[in-house]
Coordinates of C-alpha atoms and ligand atoms in Angstrom, one line a residue:
X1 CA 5.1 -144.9 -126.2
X2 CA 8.3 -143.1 -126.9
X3 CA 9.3 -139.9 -125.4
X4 CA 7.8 -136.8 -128.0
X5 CA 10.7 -134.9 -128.6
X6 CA 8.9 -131.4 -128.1
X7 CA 6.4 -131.9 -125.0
X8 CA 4.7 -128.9 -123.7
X9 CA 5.6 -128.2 -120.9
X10 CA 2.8 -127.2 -117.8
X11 CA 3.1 -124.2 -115.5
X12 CA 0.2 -125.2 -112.3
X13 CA -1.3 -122.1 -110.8
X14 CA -3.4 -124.1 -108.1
X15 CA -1.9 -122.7 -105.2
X16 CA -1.9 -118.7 -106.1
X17 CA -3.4 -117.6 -109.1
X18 CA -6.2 -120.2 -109.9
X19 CA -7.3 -119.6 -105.7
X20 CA -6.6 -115.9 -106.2
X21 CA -9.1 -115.5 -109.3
X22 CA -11.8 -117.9 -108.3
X23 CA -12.0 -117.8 -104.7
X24 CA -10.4 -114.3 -103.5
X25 CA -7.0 -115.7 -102.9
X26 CA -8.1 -117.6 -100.0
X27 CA -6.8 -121.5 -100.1
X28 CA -5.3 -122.1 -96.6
X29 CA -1.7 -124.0 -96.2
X30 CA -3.6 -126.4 -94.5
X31 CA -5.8 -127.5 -97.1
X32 CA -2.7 -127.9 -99.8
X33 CA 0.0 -129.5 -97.6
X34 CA -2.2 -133.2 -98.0
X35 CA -1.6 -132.7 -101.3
X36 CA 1.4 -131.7 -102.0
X37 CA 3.7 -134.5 -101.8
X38 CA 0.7 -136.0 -105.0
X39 CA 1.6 -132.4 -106.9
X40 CA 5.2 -132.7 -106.7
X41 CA 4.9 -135.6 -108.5
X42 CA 2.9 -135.1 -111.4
X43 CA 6.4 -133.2 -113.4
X44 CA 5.3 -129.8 -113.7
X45 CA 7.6 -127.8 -115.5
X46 CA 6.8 -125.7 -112.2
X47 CA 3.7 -124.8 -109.7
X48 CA 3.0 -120.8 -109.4
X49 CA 2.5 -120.7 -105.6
X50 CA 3.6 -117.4 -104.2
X51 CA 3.3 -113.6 -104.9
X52 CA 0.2 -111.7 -106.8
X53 CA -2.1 -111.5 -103.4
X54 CA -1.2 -114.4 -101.3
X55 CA 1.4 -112.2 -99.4
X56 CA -1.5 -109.7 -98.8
X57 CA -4.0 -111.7 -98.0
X58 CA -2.3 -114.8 -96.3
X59 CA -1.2 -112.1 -93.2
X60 CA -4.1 -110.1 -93.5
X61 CA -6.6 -112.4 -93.7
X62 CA -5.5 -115.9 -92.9
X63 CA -3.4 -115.2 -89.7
X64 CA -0.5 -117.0 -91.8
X65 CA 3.2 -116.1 -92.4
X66 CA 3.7 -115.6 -95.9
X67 CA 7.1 -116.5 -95.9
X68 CA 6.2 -119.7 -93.7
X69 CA 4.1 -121.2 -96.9
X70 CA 6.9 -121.3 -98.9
X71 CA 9.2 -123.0 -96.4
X72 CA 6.4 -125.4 -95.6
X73 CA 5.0 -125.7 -99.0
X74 CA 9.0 -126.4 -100.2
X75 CA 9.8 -129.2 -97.7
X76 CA 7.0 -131.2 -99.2
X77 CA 7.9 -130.5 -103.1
X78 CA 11.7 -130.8 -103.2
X79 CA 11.4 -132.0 -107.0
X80 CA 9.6 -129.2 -108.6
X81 CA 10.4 -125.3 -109.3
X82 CA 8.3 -122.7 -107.4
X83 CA 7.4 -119.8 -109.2
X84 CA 6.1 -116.5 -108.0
X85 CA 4.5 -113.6 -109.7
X86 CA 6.6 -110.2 -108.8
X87 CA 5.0 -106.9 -109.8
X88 CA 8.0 -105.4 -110.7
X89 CA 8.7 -102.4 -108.4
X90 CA 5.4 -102.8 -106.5
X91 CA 6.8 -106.2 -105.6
X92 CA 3.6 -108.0 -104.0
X93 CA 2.3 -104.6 -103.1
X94 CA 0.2 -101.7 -104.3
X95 CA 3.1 -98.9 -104.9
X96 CA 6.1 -98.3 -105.7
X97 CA 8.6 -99.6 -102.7
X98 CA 12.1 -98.3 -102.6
X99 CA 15.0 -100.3 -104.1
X100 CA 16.4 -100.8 -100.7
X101 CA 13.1 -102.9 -99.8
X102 CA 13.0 -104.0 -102.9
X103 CA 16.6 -106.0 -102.9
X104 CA 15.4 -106.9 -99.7
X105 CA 12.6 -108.7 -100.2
X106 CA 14.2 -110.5 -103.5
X107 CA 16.8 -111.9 -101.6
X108 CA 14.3 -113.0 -98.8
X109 CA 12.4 -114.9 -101.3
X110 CA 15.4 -116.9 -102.6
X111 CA 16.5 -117.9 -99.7
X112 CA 12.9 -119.5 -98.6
X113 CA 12.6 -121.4 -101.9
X114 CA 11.4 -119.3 -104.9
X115 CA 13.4 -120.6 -108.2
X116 CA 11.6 -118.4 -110.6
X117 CA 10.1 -115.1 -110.4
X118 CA 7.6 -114.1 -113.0
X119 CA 8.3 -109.9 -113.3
X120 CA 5.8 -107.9 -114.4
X121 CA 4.6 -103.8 -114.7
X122 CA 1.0 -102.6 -115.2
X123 CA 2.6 -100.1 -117.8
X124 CA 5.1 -101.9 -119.3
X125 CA 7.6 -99.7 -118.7
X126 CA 10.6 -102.2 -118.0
X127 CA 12.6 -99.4 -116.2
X128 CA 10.4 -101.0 -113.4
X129 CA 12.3 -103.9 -113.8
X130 CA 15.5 -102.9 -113.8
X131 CA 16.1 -103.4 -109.5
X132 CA 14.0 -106.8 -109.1
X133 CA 15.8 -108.2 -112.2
X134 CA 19.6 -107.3 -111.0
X135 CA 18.4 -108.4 -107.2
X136 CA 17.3 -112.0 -108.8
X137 CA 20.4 -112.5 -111.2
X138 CA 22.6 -112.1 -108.1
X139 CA 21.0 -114.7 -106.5
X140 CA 21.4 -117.2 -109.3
X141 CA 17.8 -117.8 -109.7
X142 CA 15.6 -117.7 -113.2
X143 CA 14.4 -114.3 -114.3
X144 CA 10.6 -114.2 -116.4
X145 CA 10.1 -111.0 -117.8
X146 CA 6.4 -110.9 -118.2
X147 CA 4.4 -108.4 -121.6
X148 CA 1.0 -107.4 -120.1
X149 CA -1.3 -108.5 -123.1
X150 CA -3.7 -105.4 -123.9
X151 CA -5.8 -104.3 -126.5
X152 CA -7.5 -101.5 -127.9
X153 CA -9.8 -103.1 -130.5
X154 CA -11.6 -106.5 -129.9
X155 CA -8.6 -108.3 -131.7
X156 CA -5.2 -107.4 -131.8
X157 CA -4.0 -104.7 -133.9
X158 CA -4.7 -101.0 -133.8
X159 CA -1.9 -98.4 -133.6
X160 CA -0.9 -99.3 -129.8
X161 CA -0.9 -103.1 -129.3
X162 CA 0.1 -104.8 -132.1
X163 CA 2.3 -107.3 -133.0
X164 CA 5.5 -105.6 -133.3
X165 CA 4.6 -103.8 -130.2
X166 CA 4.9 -107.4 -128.5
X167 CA 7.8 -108.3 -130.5
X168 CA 9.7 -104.8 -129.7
X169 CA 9.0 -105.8 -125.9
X170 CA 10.5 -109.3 -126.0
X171 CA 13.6 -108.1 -128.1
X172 CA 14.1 -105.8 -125.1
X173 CA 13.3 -108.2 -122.4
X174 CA 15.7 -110.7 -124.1
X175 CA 18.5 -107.9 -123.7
X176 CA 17.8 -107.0 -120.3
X177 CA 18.8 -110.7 -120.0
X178 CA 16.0 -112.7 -118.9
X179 CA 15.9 -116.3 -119.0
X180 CA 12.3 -116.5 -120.2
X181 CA 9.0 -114.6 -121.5
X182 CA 5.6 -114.6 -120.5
X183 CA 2.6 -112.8 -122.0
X184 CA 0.6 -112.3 -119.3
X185 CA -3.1 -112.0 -120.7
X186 CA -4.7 -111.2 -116.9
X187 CA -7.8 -110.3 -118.3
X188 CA -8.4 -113.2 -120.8
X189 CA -8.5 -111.0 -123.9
X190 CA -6.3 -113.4 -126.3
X191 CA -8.2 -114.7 -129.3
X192 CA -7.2 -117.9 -130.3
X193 CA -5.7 -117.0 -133.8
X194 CA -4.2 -113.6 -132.2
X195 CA -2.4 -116.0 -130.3
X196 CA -1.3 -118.2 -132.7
X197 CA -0.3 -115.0 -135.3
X198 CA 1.9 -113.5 -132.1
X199 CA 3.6 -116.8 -130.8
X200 CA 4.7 -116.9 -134.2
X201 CA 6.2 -113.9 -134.4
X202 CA 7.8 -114.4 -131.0
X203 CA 9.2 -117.6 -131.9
X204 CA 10.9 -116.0 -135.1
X205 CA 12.6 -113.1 -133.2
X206 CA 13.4 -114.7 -129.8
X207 CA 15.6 -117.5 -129.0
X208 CA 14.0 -117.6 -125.3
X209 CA 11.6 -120.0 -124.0
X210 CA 8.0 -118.2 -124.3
X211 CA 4.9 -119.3 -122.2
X212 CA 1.3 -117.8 -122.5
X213 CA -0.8 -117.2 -119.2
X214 CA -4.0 -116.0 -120.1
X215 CA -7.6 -116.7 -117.9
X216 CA -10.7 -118.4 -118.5
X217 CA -13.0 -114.9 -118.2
X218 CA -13.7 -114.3 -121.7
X219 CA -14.2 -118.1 -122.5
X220 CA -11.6 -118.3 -124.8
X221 CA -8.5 -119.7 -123.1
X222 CA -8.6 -123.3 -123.8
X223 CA -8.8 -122.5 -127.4
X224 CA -6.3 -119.5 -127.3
X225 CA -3.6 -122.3 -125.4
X226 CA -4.5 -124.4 -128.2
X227 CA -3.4 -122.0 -130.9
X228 CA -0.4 -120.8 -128.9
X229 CA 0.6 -124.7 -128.4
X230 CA 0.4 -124.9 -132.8
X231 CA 2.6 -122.0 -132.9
X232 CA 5.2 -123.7 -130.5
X233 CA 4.5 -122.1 -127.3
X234 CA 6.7 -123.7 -125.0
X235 CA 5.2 -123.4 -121.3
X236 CA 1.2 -122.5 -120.7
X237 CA -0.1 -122.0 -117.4
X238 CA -2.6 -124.6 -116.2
X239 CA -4.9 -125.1 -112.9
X240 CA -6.4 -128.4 -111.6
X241 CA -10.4 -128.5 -112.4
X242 CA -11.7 -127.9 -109.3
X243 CA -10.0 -124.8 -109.2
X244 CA -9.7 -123.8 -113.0
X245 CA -12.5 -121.9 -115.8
X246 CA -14.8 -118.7 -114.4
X247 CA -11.7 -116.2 -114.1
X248 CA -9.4 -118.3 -113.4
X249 CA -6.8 -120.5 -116.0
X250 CA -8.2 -123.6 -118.5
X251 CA -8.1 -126.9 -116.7
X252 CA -5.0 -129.4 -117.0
X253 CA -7.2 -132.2 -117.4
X254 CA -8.7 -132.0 -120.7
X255 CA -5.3 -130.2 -122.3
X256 CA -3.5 -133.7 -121.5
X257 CA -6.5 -135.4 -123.7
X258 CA -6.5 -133.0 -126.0
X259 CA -2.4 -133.1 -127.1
X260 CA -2.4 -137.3 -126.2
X261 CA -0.7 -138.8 -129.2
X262 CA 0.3 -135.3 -131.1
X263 CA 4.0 -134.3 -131.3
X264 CA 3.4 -132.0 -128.1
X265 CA 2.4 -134.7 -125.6
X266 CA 2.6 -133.4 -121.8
X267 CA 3.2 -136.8 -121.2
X268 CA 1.7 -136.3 -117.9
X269 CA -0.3 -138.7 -116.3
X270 CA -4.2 -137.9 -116.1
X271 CA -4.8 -140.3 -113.4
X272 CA -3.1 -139.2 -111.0
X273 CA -4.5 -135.2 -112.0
X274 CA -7.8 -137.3 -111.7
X275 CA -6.9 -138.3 -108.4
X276 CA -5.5 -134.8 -107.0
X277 CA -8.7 -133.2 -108.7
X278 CA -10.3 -135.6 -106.4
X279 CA -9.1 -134.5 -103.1
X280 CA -9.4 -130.6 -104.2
X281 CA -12.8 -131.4 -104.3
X282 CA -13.2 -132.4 -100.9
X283 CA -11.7 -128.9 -99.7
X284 CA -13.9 -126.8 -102.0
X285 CA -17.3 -126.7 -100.3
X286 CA -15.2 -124.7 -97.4
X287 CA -14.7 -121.7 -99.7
X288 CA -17.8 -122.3 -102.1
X289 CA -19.0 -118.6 -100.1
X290 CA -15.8 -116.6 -102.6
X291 CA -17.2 -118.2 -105.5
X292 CA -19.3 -115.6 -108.0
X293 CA -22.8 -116.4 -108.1
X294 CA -23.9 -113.4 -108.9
X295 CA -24.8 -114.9 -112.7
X296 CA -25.3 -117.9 -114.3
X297 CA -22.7 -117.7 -117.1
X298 CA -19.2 -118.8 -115.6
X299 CA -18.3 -116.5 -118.7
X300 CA -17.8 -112.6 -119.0
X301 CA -19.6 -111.7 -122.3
X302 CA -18.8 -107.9 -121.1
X303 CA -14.5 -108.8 -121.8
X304 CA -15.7 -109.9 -125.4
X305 CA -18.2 -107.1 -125.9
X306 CA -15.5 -104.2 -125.1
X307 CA -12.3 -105.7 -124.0
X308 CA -12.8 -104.3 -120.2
X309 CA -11.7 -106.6 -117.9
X310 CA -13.9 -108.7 -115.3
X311 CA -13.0 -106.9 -112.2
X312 CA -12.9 -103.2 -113.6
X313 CA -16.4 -103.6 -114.6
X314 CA -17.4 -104.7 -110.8
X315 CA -15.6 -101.6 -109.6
X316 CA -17.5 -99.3 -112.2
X317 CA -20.9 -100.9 -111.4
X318 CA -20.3 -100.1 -107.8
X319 CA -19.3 -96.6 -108.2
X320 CA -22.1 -95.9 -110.1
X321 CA -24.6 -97.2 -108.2
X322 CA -23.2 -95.1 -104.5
X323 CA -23.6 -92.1 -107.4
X324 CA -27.4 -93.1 -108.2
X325 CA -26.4 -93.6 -111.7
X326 CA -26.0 -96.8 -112.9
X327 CA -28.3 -96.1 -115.9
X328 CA -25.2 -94.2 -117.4
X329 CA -22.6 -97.4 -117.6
X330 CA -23.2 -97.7 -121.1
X331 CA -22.1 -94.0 -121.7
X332 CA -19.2 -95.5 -118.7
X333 CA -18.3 -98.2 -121.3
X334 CA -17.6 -95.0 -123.9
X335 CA -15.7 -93.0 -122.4
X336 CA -13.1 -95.7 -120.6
X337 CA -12.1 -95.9 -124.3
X338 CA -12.0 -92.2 -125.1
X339 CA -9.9 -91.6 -121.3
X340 CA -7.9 -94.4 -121.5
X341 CA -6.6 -92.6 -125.1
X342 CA -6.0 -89.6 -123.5
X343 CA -3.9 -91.1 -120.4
X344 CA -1.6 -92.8 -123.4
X345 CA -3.7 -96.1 -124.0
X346 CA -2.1 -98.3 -120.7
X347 CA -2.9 -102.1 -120.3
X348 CA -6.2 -102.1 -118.6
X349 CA -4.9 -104.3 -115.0
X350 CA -4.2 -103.1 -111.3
X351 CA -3.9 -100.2 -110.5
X352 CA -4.1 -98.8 -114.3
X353 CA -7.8 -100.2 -114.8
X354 CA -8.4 -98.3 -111.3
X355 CA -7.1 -95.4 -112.1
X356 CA -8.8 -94.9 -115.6
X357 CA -11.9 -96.6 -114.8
X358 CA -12.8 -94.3 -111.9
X359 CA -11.8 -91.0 -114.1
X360 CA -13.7 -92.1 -116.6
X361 CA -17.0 -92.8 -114.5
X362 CA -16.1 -89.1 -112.8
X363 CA -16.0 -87.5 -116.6
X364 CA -19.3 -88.6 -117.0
X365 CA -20.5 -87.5 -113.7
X366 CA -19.3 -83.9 -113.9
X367 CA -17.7 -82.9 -117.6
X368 CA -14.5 -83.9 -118.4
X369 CA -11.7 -83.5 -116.0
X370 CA -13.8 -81.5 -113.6
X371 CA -12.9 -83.5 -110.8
X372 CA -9.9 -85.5 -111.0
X373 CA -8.8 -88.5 -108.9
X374 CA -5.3 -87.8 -106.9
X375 CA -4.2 -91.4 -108.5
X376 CA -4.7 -89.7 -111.8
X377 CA -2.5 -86.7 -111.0
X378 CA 0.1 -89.3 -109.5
X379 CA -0.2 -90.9 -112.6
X380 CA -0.2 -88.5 -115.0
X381 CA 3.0 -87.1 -112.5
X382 CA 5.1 -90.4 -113.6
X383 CA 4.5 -91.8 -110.8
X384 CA 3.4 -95.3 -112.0
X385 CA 5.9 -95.0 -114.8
X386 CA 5.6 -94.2 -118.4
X387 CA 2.6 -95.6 -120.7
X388 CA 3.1 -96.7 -124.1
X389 CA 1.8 -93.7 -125.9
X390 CA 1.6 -89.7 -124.9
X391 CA -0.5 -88.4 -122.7
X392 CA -2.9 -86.3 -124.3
X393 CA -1.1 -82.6 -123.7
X394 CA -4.3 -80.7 -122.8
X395 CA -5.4 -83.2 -120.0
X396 CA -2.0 -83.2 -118.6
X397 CA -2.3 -79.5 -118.1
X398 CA -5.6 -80.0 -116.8
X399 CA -4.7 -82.5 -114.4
X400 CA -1.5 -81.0 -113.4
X401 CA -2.6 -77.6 -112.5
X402 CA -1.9 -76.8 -108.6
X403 CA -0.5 -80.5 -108.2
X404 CA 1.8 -80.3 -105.1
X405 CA 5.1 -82.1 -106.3
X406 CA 4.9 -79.8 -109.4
X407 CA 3.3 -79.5 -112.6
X408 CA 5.6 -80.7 -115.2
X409 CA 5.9 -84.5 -115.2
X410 CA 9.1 -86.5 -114.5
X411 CA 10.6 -88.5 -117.1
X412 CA 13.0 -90.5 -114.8
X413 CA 12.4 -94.0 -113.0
X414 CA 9.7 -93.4 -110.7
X415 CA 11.5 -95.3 -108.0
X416 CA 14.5 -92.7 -108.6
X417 CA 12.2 -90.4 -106.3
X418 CA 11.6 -92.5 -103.5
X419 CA 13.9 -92.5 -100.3
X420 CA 15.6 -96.2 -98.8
X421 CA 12.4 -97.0 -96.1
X422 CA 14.2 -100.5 -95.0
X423 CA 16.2 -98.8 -92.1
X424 CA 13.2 -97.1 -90.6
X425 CA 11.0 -100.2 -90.9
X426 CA 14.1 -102.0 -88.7
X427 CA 13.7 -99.4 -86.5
X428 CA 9.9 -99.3 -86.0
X429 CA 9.8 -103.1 -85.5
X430 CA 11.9 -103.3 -83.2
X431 CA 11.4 -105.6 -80.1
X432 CA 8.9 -106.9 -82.4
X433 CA 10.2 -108.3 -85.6
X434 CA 12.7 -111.4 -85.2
X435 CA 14.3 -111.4 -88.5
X436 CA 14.0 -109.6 -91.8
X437 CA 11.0 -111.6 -93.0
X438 CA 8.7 -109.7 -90.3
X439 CA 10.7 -106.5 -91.2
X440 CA 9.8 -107.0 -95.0
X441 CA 5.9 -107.8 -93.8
X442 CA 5.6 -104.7 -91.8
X443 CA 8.0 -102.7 -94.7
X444 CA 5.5 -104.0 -97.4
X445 CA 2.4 -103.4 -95.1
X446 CA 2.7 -101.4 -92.4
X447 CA -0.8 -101.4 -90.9
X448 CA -2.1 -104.9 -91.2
X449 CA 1.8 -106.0 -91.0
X450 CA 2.1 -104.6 -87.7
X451 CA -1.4 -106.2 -86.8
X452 CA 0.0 -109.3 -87.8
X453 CA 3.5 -109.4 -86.4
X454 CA 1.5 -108.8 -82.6
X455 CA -0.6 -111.2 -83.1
X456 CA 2.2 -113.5 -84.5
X457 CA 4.2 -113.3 -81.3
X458 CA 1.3 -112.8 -78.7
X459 CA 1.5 -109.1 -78.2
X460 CA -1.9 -108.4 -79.8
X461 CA -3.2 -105.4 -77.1
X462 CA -6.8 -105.2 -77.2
X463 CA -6.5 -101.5 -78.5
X464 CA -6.0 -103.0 -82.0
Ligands
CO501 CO1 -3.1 -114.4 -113.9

C-alpha cells in the first residue's frame, strides 16, 4: 500500500502514564527492559517514559534511580524520542522548587536522554513556564507546552473554558516559542464532538503540531481521539492493551484497525503491538494487587455526572467517612462547584482538585470558610500562581485574615519569592551524593531522597 500522506502519528504512554494511572506508577525497569528493544521498533512518533510520578515513586518505592531508567531504558531504544511530563515549576514534585533547581534538574534530564518535555501547570498560568522552557531551549531539545483541559459545565462552554479560552492559550504558547501543543485532558472530560469543535479551532489559529492526551475514565476517549483525529489532530497519546482503558489512555490496538485504509493510516504494524501486548501480559499478574476493584464498571459514571475527576472523588469519600459523614457527599458534589467559583474556577488536577475539594468538604462540615485549609490560604496567597478568573473578593478577605506572609496577595511569579536551595542541597549531601543526579533527588525530595541515596551507596543506619 502506498505511504498516506497525513499518518497520525502515536505518542505510547506504557512506561509512565498508562502504569502511573492503572497500577499506581509501579512497572519496574526490570519488567520493560525485555521489551524494549520490540517497542523501539514499532515507530512511535515517541514513548512517554519519564516524569509525572515515576521520579517519586521509582526512589521511594522501587529502590530504583530515576535517572538510571532513562540511561537504561535509552541504550535499549536508540531509534525513538523519549518524552517526559514536566509540571512546570513543580518539575516532578509537589511545590514550587527554585529556578536554581529547576535549571538544574532540566539540564540533568537532557543529558540522560529526554528529547521532549511535555510542560504543564495546574493553573495555567504560563509564567510557570517561563524557567523550564528557557532551561530546555538551551539545551536544543523539543519544548510541549501543555493546556490543562477543564470544564465547568458537562460540555465545553460556559464563561471560563471555552473555546477561545483554549485558543487564547495556544496563541500564547506558540509565542513563548514552543515547538508543539498538547491538551492535556488528565481527567478524561473531552466529549468527542468538543473535541472535534476545538481541534478545529486550534488547527485554524496555530501553525504548530497539536496532540490530544486525554484518559479512558469517563469512557469516552477512544471516541474523543477519533473526533480529534477528523479534525486533523496530529499526535494522540496511546498505551498498549494490557496497560490501557480504566483511568488510563485508549488502547493502540484497535486505533490502528480503526484508521487502516483511511487517509490517516498509523501505518503501524498490529502484529507486532499484538506480540508486545503479549509479553505485557505475562508481567501483569505481578501488579494485578494496584489494580481498582473496588467496582465493576472500568468506567467513572461520577466524571460524566459532574465533571469531578476520578481521584478527587476517592479523596472526598475518604475524608468524609474519618468525619462520620459520608451521607453529605451529595451536598460535597454542590458545593465543589459553588467553591471552586469562588477560588477563580481552576482546572480540577493536582494539587488544585486537593486544595478545593478538601475546602469544600470543610464548608459543609462547619459553614463556609470557618475553617480553612493552610493550602487554601497559600493558594489564595499566589502561591500556586494565578487562576483563570478572580478570586471571589470576600473569601479572599476571609481566608487571608491573620495569614503569616501577609494579607494582600502577590501578583508576581510565585517562584519570584523563593530563595536558590541547589547550594544547600550540595552541601547537605555531601560525602553522600556522587554527582548532581543524587543532589537533584535529595533537592527534589529531601526525606525519602536522603533515604534513598543511603540505601543507594550502603550507608543505610538502622536508625532510618
Ligand atoms: Co495523563
Amino acid at each position: 500500500m502506498e505511504k498516506v500522506k497525513n499518518p497520525v502519528k502515536i505518542v505510547d504512554l506504557t512506561f509512565r502514564d498508562a502504569h502511573q494511572s492503572s497500577i499506581a506508577t509501579r512497572l519496574r525497569i526490570e519488567d520493560m527492559e525485555p521489551i524494549a528493544p520490540e517497542m523501539d521498533k514499532v515507530g512511535f512518533h515517541a514513548v512517554e517514559m519519564w516524569g509525572g510520578a515515576t521520579f517519586d515513586v521509582a526512589h521511594r518505592f522501587l529502590n530504583e534511580d530515576p535517572w538510571d531508567r532513562v540511561r537504561r531504558l535509552k541504550k535499549l531504544m536508540p531509534n525513538t524520542p523519549f518524552q517526559m511530563l514536566l509540571r512546570g515549576q513543580n518539575l516532578v514534585g509537589y511545590r514550587n522548587y527554585p529556578d536554581d533547581v529547576v535549571e538544574a534538574f532540566v539540564k540533568a534530564a537532557c543529558d540522560v536522554g529526554i528529547d521532549i518535555f511535555r510542560v504543564f501547570d495546574a493553573l495555567n498560568d504560563f509564567r510557570n513556564f517561563e524557567t523550564s522552557f528557557k532551561a530546555i531551549k538551551e539545551c536544543g531539545k523539543h519544548i510541549q507546552g501543555a493546556i490543562c483541559y477543564s470544564l465547568t459545565e458537562r460540555k465545553l462552554g460556559g464563561p471560563v473554558y471555552n473555546i477561545e479560552y483554549f485558543v487564547k492559550h495556544a496563541k500564547r504558547l506558540e509565542d513563548m516559542g514552543v515547538d508543539s501543543i498538547a491538551i492535556k485532558d488528565q481527567a478524561g472530560l473531552i466529549a468527542p464532538y468538543d473535541a472535534y469543535h476545538l481541534f478545529k479551532a486550534l488547527k485554524e489559529t496555530v501553525k504548530l503540531p497539536l496532540e490530544l492526551h486525554t484518559h479512558y475514565t469517563s469512557g469516552m476517549a477512544s471516541m474523543s481521539v477519533l473526533k480529534a483525529i477528523e479534525a486533523g489532530v496530529d499526535i494522540v497519546d496511546t498505551a498498549i492493551a494490557p496497560f490501557a482503558l480504566r483511568s488510563a489512555a485508549p488502547a493502540i490496538e484497535p486505533l490502528i484497525v480503526a484508521l487502516e485504509g483511511t487517509e490517516r493510516d498509523t501505518g503501524l504494524n498490529l502484529e507486532k503491538l499484538f506480540e508486545i501486548g503479549k509479553y505485557f501480559e505475562t508481567i501483569a499478574p505481578k501488579y494485578k494487587e494496584f489494580l481498582d476493584t473496588t467496582k465493576m464498571a472500568v468506567i467513572d459514571t461520577t466524571v460524566l455526572m459532574h465533571q469531578i475527576p476520578g481521584g478527587m472523588t476517592t479523596n472526598l469519600v475518604s475524608q468524609l467517612k474519618q468525619a462520620n459523614a459520608i451521607n453529605r457527599l451529595p451536598e460535597v458534589h454542590k458545593k465543589i462547584a459553588q467553591t471552586r467559583r469562588e477560588l477563580g474556577s481552576p482546572p480540577l488536577v493536582t494539587p488544585s482538585s486537593q486544595i478545593v475539594g478538601s475546602q469544600a468538604v470543610l464548608n459543609v462540615l462547619f459553614g463556609d470558610y470557618k475553617m480553612v485549609t493552610n493550602q487554601t490560604k497559600d493558594y489564595v496567597y499566589g502561591l500556586y500562581g494565578q487562576p483563570p478568573m478572580p478570586i471571589d473578593p470576600e473569601v479572599q478577605k476571609k481566608v487571608l485574615k491573620g495569614y503569616p506572609r501577609g494579607e494582600t496577595p502577590i501578583t508576581c511569579r510565585a517562584a519570584d519569592l523563593i530563595e536558590p536551595e541547589l547550594e544547600k542541597a550540595k552541601e547537605a549531601t555531601k560525602g553522600i551524593a556522587k554527582d548532581i543526579y543524587d543532589v537533584l533527588i535529595y533537592a527534589l525530595f529531601p526525606q525519602t531522597g536522603m533515604q534513598f541515596l543511603k540505601r543507594k551507596y550502603g550507608l543505610e543506619d538502622s536508625s532510618d
